[in-house]
Coordinates of C-alpha atoms in Angstrom, one line a residue:
M1 CA 27.4 9.3 -11.8
I2 CA 26.5 8.1 -8.5
K3 CA 29.3 8.9 -5.8
I4 CA 30.4 5.5 -5.1
K5 CA 33.1 6.7 -2.4
K6 CA 30.4 8.4 -0.4
I7 CA 27.8 5.7 -0.6
M8 CA 30.6 3.2 0.9
A9 CA 31.5 5.9 3.3
A10 CA 28.0 6.0 4.3
V11 CA 27.5 2.3 4.6
L12 CA 30.8 2.2 7.0
S13 CA 29.5 4.9 9.1
I14 CA 26.1 3.8 10.4
A15 CA 25.6 4.0 13.8
L16 CA 22.6 3.0 15.8
V17 CA 22.1 5.3 18.8
G18 CA 20.4 4.4 22.0
A19 CA 16.9 2.7 22.4
F20 CA 13.4 3.2 20.7
T21 CA 10.9 1.3 22.7
S22 CA 7.5 2.9 21.8
C23 CA 7.8 2.5 18.0
G24 CA 7.2 0.2 15.0
G25 CA 6.2 -0.8 10.6
D26 CA 4.0 -1.0 7.7
E27 CA 2.7 -4.4 6.2
G28 CA 5.4 -6.8 5.5
A29 CA 7.8 -4.9 7.6
S30 CA 10.1 -6.8 10.2
S31 CA 8.8 -6.9 13.7
E32 CA 12.3 -7.8 14.9
S33 CA 13.9 -4.9 13.4
K34 CA 16.2 -2.9 15.6
S35 CA 15.2 0.6 16.8
G36 CA 17.1 3.8 16.6
N37 CA 17.4 7.1 18.7
A38 CA 14.8 8.5 20.8
S39 CA 10.9 7.8 20.9
V40 CA 8.5 10.1 19.0
S41 CA 7.3 11.7 22.4
D42 CA 11.0 12.7 23.3
S43 CA 11.5 14.9 20.1
E44 CA 13.1 18.1 21.0
N45 CA 11.1 19.9 18.0
K46 CA 8.8 22.0 20.0
G47 CA 7.8 24.5 17.2
G48 CA 8.5 27.9 17.0
E49 CA 9.0 30.7 14.3
K50 CA 10.4 29.0 11.1
E51 CA 14.1 30.1 10.5
E52 CA 15.6 31.2 7.1
N53 CA 18.5 29.0 5.5
S54 CA 21.4 31.0 6.0
G55 CA 24.0 28.3 5.7
E56 CA 24.2 28.1 9.4
D57 CA 24.4 24.8 11.3
V58 CA 21.1 23.5 11.8
T59 CA 19.7 20.1 13.2
I60 CA 16.5 18.4 11.8
K61 CA 14.9 14.8 12.7
I62 CA 13.5 12.4 10.7
S63 CA 11.0 9.3 11.8
W64 CA 10.3 6.2 10.0
W65 CA 9.2 2.9 10.6
G66 CA 9.9 -0.6 8.7
G67 CA 12.5 -3.5 8.9
D68 CA 16.3 -3.6 9.1
T69 CA 17.0 -3.4 5.6
R70 CA 14.9 0.0 5.1
H71 CA 16.7 1.3 8.5
E72 CA 20.1 0.5 7.0
A73 CA 19.1 1.8 3.5
T74 CA 17.8 5.0 4.7
Q75 CA 20.6 5.6 7.2
N76 CA 23.0 5.1 4.6
A77 CA 21.1 7.8 2.1
I78 CA 21.3 10.3 5.2
N79 CA 24.6 9.7 5.9
A80 CA 25.6 10.4 2.3
F81 CA 23.4 13.6 2.4
M82 CA 25.1 15.1 5.3
E83 CA 28.4 14.7 3.7
E84 CA 27.3 16.8 0.8
N85 CA 25.7 19.1 3.3
E86 CA 27.8 19.7 6.3
N87 CA 26.0 22.5 7.7
I88 CA 22.7 20.1 8.2
N89 CA 22.9 17.5 10.9
V90 CA 20.2 14.8 10.4
E91 CA 18.9 12.8 13.8
V92 CA 17.0 9.8 13.0
Q93 CA 14.2 7.9 14.8
F94 CA 12.8 4.5 13.7
G95 CA 11.3 1.4 14.4
A96 CA 9.1 -1.6 13.8
W97 CA 5.2 -0.9 13.1
D98 CA 3.9 -2.1 16.7
G99 CA 2.8 1.0 18.6
W100 CA 4.1 3.4 15.9
E101 CA 0.8 4.9 14.9
D102 CA -0.3 5.4 18.6
A103 CA 3.1 7.2 19.5
M104 CA 2.8 9.2 16.3
S105 CA -0.5 10.4 16.9
T106 CA 0.6 11.4 20.4
S107 CA 3.4 13.7 19.1
L108 CA 1.6 15.3 16.2
Y109 CA -1.5 16.4 18.6
A110 CA 1.2 17.6 21.1
G111 CA 3.3 19.3 18.4
T112 CA 6.6 17.6 19.2
A113 CA 6.6 15.1 16.2
P114 CA 10.0 15.1 14.3
D115 CA 10.7 17.5 11.3
I116 CA 10.0 15.0 8.6
N117 CA 8.0 12.1 9.2
Q118 CA 7.1 8.7 7.2
I119 CA 3.2 8.7 7.2
N120 CA 0.4 6.5 5.8
W121 CA -1.4 8.6 3.5
N122 CA -4.6 8.4 5.6
W123 CA -3.0 10.2 8.3
I124 CA -3.1 13.4 6.6
S125 CA -6.8 13.3 7.1
N126 CA -7.1 11.5 10.3
Y127 CA -4.5 14.0 11.9
S128 CA -4.4 17.1 9.8
A129 CA -7.9 17.5 7.9
D130 CA -7.6 21.2 8.6
G131 CA -4.0 21.5 7.5
S132 CA -2.5 22.2 10.7
K133 CA -0.1 19.2 11.2
F134 CA 1.9 19.0 7.8
L135 CA 3.7 21.6 5.7
D136 CA 2.0 22.6 2.3
M137 CA 4.8 21.1 -0.1
N138 CA 3.7 23.7 -2.5
T139 CA 5.6 26.3 -0.5
M140 CA 9.0 24.3 -0.9
S141 CA 8.7 23.6 -5.1
E142 CA 12.1 25.6 -5.1
H143 CA 13.6 23.1 -3.0
F144 CA 11.6 19.9 -3.9
D145 CA 11.0 19.0 -7.6
L146 CA 7.2 18.4 -7.8
S147 CA 7.4 17.6 -11.4
N148 CA 8.7 14.1 -10.7
Y149 CA 5.3 13.0 -9.6
S150 CA 1.9 12.7 -11.5
E151 CA -0.9 15.3 -10.8
E152 CA -2.9 11.7 -9.7
A153 CA -0.5 10.7 -7.3
L154 CA 0.0 14.1 -5.5
N155 CA -3.6 14.6 -5.3
Q156 CA -4.3 11.7 -3.0
C157 CA -2.1 13.8 -0.5
V158 CA -4.1 16.9 -1.0
V159 CA -6.0 17.7 2.0
A160 CA -7.4 21.2 3.1
D161 CA -6.3 22.2 -0.4
E162 CA -2.9 21.8 0.7
L163 CA -0.2 19.2 -0.9
Q164 CA 0.4 17.6 2.9
A165 CA 3.1 15.0 1.7
I166 CA 5.1 13.4 -1.1
P167 CA 3.8 10.0 -2.0
V168 CA 6.8 7.7 -2.3
S169 CA 5.2 4.9 -3.8
M170 CA 1.4 3.6 -4.9
T171 CA 0.2 0.4 -4.9
G172 CA -3.1 -1.6 -6.1
R173 CA -4.5 -4.9 -6.4
I174 CA -3.7 -7.4 -9.2
F175 CA -4.0 -11.0 -10.2
Y176 CA -0.9 -13.1 -9.7
W177 CA -1.2 -16.9 -10.9
N178 CA 0.7 -20.1 -10.5
K179 CA 1.4 -20.7 -14.1
T180 CA 2.4 -24.4 -13.5
A181 CA -0.8 -25.0 -11.9
F182 CA -2.8 -24.2 -14.8
E183 CA -0.3 -25.9 -17.2
N184 CA -1.3 -29.0 -15.0
A185 CA -4.8 -28.6 -16.0
G186 CA -4.0 -28.1 -19.4
I187 CA -5.0 -24.5 -19.8
S188 CA -3.5 -20.9 -19.8
V189 CA -3.8 -18.4 -17.2
P190 CA -6.8 -16.7 -17.2
T191 CA -6.8 -13.1 -19.0
S192 CA -10.6 -12.5 -18.9
L193 CA -13.6 -13.3 -16.7
E194 CA -15.0 -15.8 -19.4
E195 CA -11.6 -17.6 -19.1
L196 CA -11.5 -17.6 -15.5
Y197 CA -15.0 -19.2 -15.2
A198 CA -13.9 -21.8 -17.7
A199 CA -10.9 -22.7 -15.5
G200 CA -13.0 -23.3 -12.5
Q201 CA -14.8 -26.0 -14.2
T202 CA -11.5 -27.5 -15.9
F203 CA -9.7 -27.5 -12.5
K204 CA -12.7 -29.2 -10.8
E205 CA -12.8 -32.2 -13.6
V206 CA -9.4 -32.4 -14.6
L207 CA -7.5 -31.9 -11.2
G208 CA -10.2 -32.5 -8.5
D209 CA -12.5 -30.9 -6.1
D210 CA -10.0 -29.5 -3.9
Y211 CA -8.2 -27.3 -6.8
Y212 CA -9.4 -23.8 -7.7
P213 CA -8.1 -21.3 -9.9
L214 CA -8.4 -18.5 -7.4
A215 CA -8.4 -18.2 -3.4
L216 CA -9.8 -15.1 -2.0
G217 CA -10.1 -14.2 1.8
E218 CA -12.9 -11.9 3.0
Y219 CA -11.1 -8.5 2.6
D220 CA -9.7 -9.8 -0.7
R221 CA -13.1 -10.6 -1.9
T222 CA -14.1 -6.8 -0.6
I223 CA -11.8 -5.5 -2.9
L224 CA -12.4 -7.5 -6.0
F225 CA -16.0 -6.8 -5.5
I226 CA -15.3 -3.2 -5.7
Y227 CA -13.0 -3.6 -8.7
Y228 CA -15.7 -5.3 -10.5
L229 CA -18.7 -2.7 -9.4
E230 CA -16.1 0.1 -10.6
S231 CA -15.8 -1.6 -13.8
V232 CA -19.8 -2.1 -14.3
Y233 CA -20.9 1.2 -13.2
G234 CA -17.7 3.6 -13.7
K235 CA -17.7 5.4 -10.6
A236 CA -15.8 5.2 -7.4
W237 CA -16.9 3.4 -4.3
V238 CA -17.0 6.6 -2.1
E239 CA -17.2 10.0 -3.3
D240 CA -17.1 13.5 -1.5
G241 CA -17.1 11.4 1.9
K242 CA -20.3 9.4 0.8
L243 CA -21.0 6.0 -0.5
N244 CA -21.4 6.0 -4.1
Y245 CA -23.4 3.0 -4.7
T246 CA -27.1 2.0 -4.1
A247 CA -28.0 -1.4 -2.3
E248 CA -29.1 -2.5 -5.5
E249 CA -25.9 -2.1 -7.4
I250 CA -24.2 -3.5 -4.4
A251 CA -26.4 -6.6 -4.5
T252 CA -25.2 -6.9 -8.1
G253 CA -21.4 -7.1 -7.2
L254 CA -22.5 -9.5 -4.4
E255 CA -24.2 -11.8 -6.6
F256 CA -21.2 -11.7 -8.7
M257 CA -19.2 -12.9 -5.8
N258 CA -21.6 -15.9 -5.1
E259 CA -21.2 -16.7 -8.7
L260 CA -17.5 -17.3 -8.1
E261 CA -18.2 -19.9 -5.6
D262 CA -20.8 -21.3 -7.6
K263 CA -18.5 -21.7 -10.6
H264 CA -15.6 -23.5 -8.6
V265 CA -13.6 -20.5 -9.3
I266 CA -12.9 -20.0 -5.8
P267 CA -13.4 -21.9 -2.4
S268 CA -15.7 -20.8 0.2
I269 CA -14.9 -19.1 3.2
P270 CA -15.5 -22.4 5.4
T271 CA -13.1 -24.2 3.3
I272 CA -10.3 -21.7 3.5
I273 CA -10.9 -21.4 7.4
G274 CA -10.9 -25.3 7.5
D275 CA -7.6 -25.2 6.0
G276 CA -6.1 -23.8 9.2
A277 CA -3.8 -21.5 7.8
A278 CA -3.1 -17.6 9.4
S279 CA -2.9 -16.5 5.7
L280 CA -3.2 -17.4 2.2
D281 CA 0.7 -17.4 1.6
K282 CA 0.9 -19.7 4.5
N283 CA -1.8 -22.2 3.4
P284 CA -0.5 -25.6 2.2
K285 CA -3.1 -25.5 -0.8
W286 CA -1.2 -22.4 -2.2
M287 CA 2.1 -23.8 -1.8
E288 CA 1.5 -27.0 -3.8
G289 CA -0.8 -25.5 -6.2
K290 CA -4.3 -26.4 -5.4
Y291 CA -5.2 -22.8 -4.9
A292 CA -3.5 -21.5 -8.3
G293 CA -4.3 -17.6 -8.1
I294 CA -4.7 -14.7 -6.0
F295 CA -5.6 -10.9 -6.1
E296 CA -3.2 -9.2 -4.3
W297 CA -1.1 -5.9 -3.6
D298 CA 1.3 -5.5 -6.3
S299 CA 3.9 -5.3 -3.6
S300 CA 3.0 -8.6 -2.0
A301 CA 4.6 -10.8 -5.1
T302 CA 7.7 -11.7 -3.3
K303 CA 6.1 -13.6 -0.3
F304 CA 3.8 -15.4 -2.5
A305 CA 6.2 -16.5 -4.7
S306 CA 8.6 -17.5 -2.3
A307 CA 5.9 -19.5 -0.6
L308 CA 5.5 -21.7 -3.4
N309 CA 6.9 -25.3 -3.5
E310 CA 10.0 -25.7 -6.0
G311 CA 9.2 -25.8 -9.6
Q312 CA 6.1 -23.7 -9.9
E313 CA 6.3 -20.7 -11.6
F314 CA 4.7 -17.5 -10.5
V315 CA 3.5 -14.7 -12.9
V316 CA 1.6 -11.6 -13.0
G317 CA -1.8 -11.3 -14.3
D318 CA -3.8 -8.8 -16.5
Y319 CA -6.7 -7.1 -15.5
F320 CA -10.0 -8.4 -17.2
K321 CA -11.4 -6.1 -19.7
D322 CA -14.9 -8.2 -19.8
F323 CA -15.7 -7.1 -16.1
G324 CA -17.4 -4.2 -17.6
K325 CA -17.0 -1.0 -19.8
H326 CA -14.6 0.9 -17.4
Q327 CA -11.4 0.3 -15.9
G328 CA -12.3 -0.6 -12.5
G329 CA -9.8 -0.9 -9.4
F330 CA -8.4 1.5 -7.1
T331 CA -4.7 2.6 -6.0
K332 CA -3.6 3.9 -2.8
V333 CA -0.3 5.5 -1.6
S334 CA 1.7 2.9 0.2
L335 CA 3.6 5.4 2.0
A336 CA 4.8 9.1 2.2
F337 CA 6.8 11.8 3.9
A338 CA 5.5 14.7 5.4
I339 CA 7.3 17.8 7.0
S340 CA 5.8 18.9 10.2
E341 CA 4.0 22.2 10.0
N342 CA 6.0 23.7 13.0
T343 CA 9.6 22.8 11.9
K344 CA 12.0 25.6 12.3
H345 CA 14.0 24.4 9.1
P346 CA 11.5 23.7 6.3
E347 CA 13.8 24.6 3.6
E348 CA 16.6 22.1 4.9
C349 CA 13.8 19.4 5.3
A350 CA 12.6 19.9 1.7
K351 CA 16.2 19.4 0.6
L352 CA 16.8 16.2 2.6
L353 CA 13.6 14.9 0.7
E354 CA 14.8 16.0 -2.5
F355 CA 18.0 13.9 -1.9
L356 CA 16.2 10.9 -0.7
L357 CA 13.4 10.8 -3.1
N358 CA 14.6 12.2 -6.2
S359 CA 18.4 12.6 -6.6
E360 CA 20.6 10.0 -8.4
E361 CA 22.7 9.2 -5.5
G362 CA 19.9 9.1 -2.8
T363 CA 17.4 6.9 -4.7
A364 CA 20.4 4.4 -5.6
I365 CA 20.8 3.8 -2.0
M366 CA 17.0 3.7 -1.1
A367 CA 16.0 1.6 -4.1
A368 CA 12.6 0.0 -3.4
E369 CA 12.6 -0.1 0.3
R370 CA 9.4 1.6 0.4
G371 CA 7.9 0.2 -3.1
I372 CA 8.4 1.0 -6.7
P373 CA 9.4 4.6 -6.5
L374 CA 6.8 7.3 -7.9
S375 CA 9.2 9.7 -8.7
K376 CA 10.1 9.4 -12.4
S377 CA 13.8 10.2 -11.9
A378 CA 14.1 7.7 -8.7
L379 CA 12.3 5.1 -10.9
K380 CA 15.0 5.8 -13.7
T381 CA 17.7 5.4 -11.4
C382 CA 16.5 2.2 -10.0
T383 CA 15.6 0.5 -13.4
D384 CA 18.9 1.5 -14.9
G385 CA 20.6 0.4 -11.9
G386 CA 18.6 -3.2 -11.8
L387 CA 17.7 -2.3 -8.2
L388 CA 13.9 -3.5 -8.5
N389 CA 12.5 -6.9 -8.3
E390 CA 11.0 -7.7 -11.8
V391 CA 7.9 -9.2 -11.0
V392 CA 7.0 -6.5 -8.5
A393 CA 8.0 -3.9 -11.0
E394 CA 6.0 -5.6 -13.8
A395 CA 2.9 -6.0 -11.6
N396 CA 3.2 -2.2 -10.2
S397 CA 3.5 -0.9 -13.9
K398 CA 0.2 -2.7 -14.9
V399 CA -1.6 -1.3 -11.8
L400 CA -0.6 2.3 -12.2
E401 CA -1.5 1.9 -16.1
W402 CA -5.0 0.5 -15.4
A403 CA -6.5 1.4 -12.0
K404 CA -7.7 5.2 -12.2
F405 CA -10.2 5.0 -9.1
P406 CA -8.9 6.7 -5.8
L407 CA -9.4 4.7 -2.4
D408 CA -11.2 6.6 0.2
T409 CA -9.3 7.6 3.5
Q410 CA -11.9 5.3 5.6
F411 CA -11.8 2.3 3.4
E412 CA -9.2 0.7 5.7
N413 CA -10.9 1.9 8.9
S414 CA -11.0 -0.7 11.7
K415 CA -14.6 -0.9 12.1
L416 CA -14.7 -2.2 8.5
K417 CA -11.4 -4.2 7.9
G418 CA -10.9 -5.3 11.2
N419 CA -10.6 -9.2 11.4
P420 CA -12.8 -11.0 12.6
D421 CA -15.4 -8.4 13.8
G422 CA -15.3 -5.9 10.8
V423 CA -18.1 -5.2 8.4
Y424 CA -16.3 -6.8 5.3
Y425 CA -15.9 -10.0 7.1
D426 CA -19.2 -9.9 8.6
V427 CA -20.8 -9.5 5.0
F428 CA -18.4 -11.8 2.8
G429 CA -18.1 -14.5 5.6
G430 CA -21.9 -14.5 5.8
L431 CA -22.5 -14.7 2.2
S432 CA -20.2 -17.8 1.9
Y433 CA -21.6 -19.3 5.1
D434 CA -25.1 -18.8 3.5
E435 CA -26.2 -16.7 6.8
Y436 CA -27.1 -13.9 4.5
S437 CA -29.0 -13.3 1.2
V438 CA -27.1 -11.0 -1.0
E439 CA -30.3 -8.4 -0.2
K440 CA -29.5 -8.7 3.5
A441 CA -25.4 -8.5 3.1
A442 CA -26.0 -5.5 0.7
E443 CA -28.0 -3.6 3.5
I444 CA -25.5 -4.4 6.3
L445 CA -22.6 -3.2 4.0
V446 CA -24.3 0.1 3.3
E447 CA -25.2 0.6 7.1
G448 CA -21.7 -0.2 8.2
V449 CA -20.1 2.1 5.7
T450 CA -22.4 4.9 5.9
E451 CA -21.8 4.6 9.8
V452 CA -18.2 5.0 9.3
L453 CA -18.3 7.8 6.7
E454 CA -20.3 10.0 8.8
G455 CA -18.3 9.3 12.0

């Protein structure tokens, strides 16, 4: 049973200490969140020999970014942990996303990072490609239950043959539909590519030229394009640090994206830009049902659903089996926790992570503040306790069941993903504006990706 008294005591005992001026959150985290404790560069952990756990009083520090609800939940859980482990004092350090990675990278290179750090999964390759920054969690298996995690999930955090972090949650892209908009057109939400093509024509004829069954920005198109290619060819976009597709194969995927425009399935990029919205969830055409579908991260359900005008039903879609013979689509680790290689108290750190990520009490407090939990025990606790958003949980379940391809660590490199100058924006914007042929766009994409991969 979850110890309610301890949870309530933890809630009442939260204290925000000091000011954190150099840090900040992941996508969707509040930029207005309050900050706690010292900055990353002020960490007092200077490294040194690891100490054995003798039951003596020790102090460890943990850092994370996010919004206010994440801060509150994490501090509640940490306070509950300290009540059960009176010899372990946990100092906290948190803030919003802006400037956070810059501060963390400085502390990692200087060896002054906190004992435990919330990280983005690609930080492992970016900062610890040789295994020098983060502890191999395989060495802590007596204190942290790795059996709660699938091998596929753990493998995404293996670099230099070391498990350098514990994945907290996994995410991927999936279709979401405004069911009401499709009903207005007299059809059901599509479950196949054939039905999606037909929906494009129906929307145009029944509802008008401004109505589309799906809307995709440049980055959305990049991900759907790769989903399509992986479905057709059955291989990852990048493998062993090298682009795994020829220019001819890539051109096939680009022709598919052009066909979506030609069949009135998606509006052109000029049309979307002309809408004058900062993002699709803020676009009036999405709000009122003129754009009736998206291909988004499973965790993005809430913001898109809440943006719809009253009276419209938002539902999770299915993957299209007629894209190809294979189950295309990739997943990525949303967030992970890593223990610093130079911590003096690795066992205590592992014990804290076990409480936060696997224990019934800790995971009930943390809930889904970092996404749908990957930990089997945490997922059970949150499901049994009704702590998960049902739509997000349904989408996440479908993603993990279907999408098996990994995301390479450079896929989100700013030279590729950066808006408006990244390669993805150049390629898919150029195609939609008719500035590039599919052959030219394929050439630009191959050159841009290869340049980033070869670094």
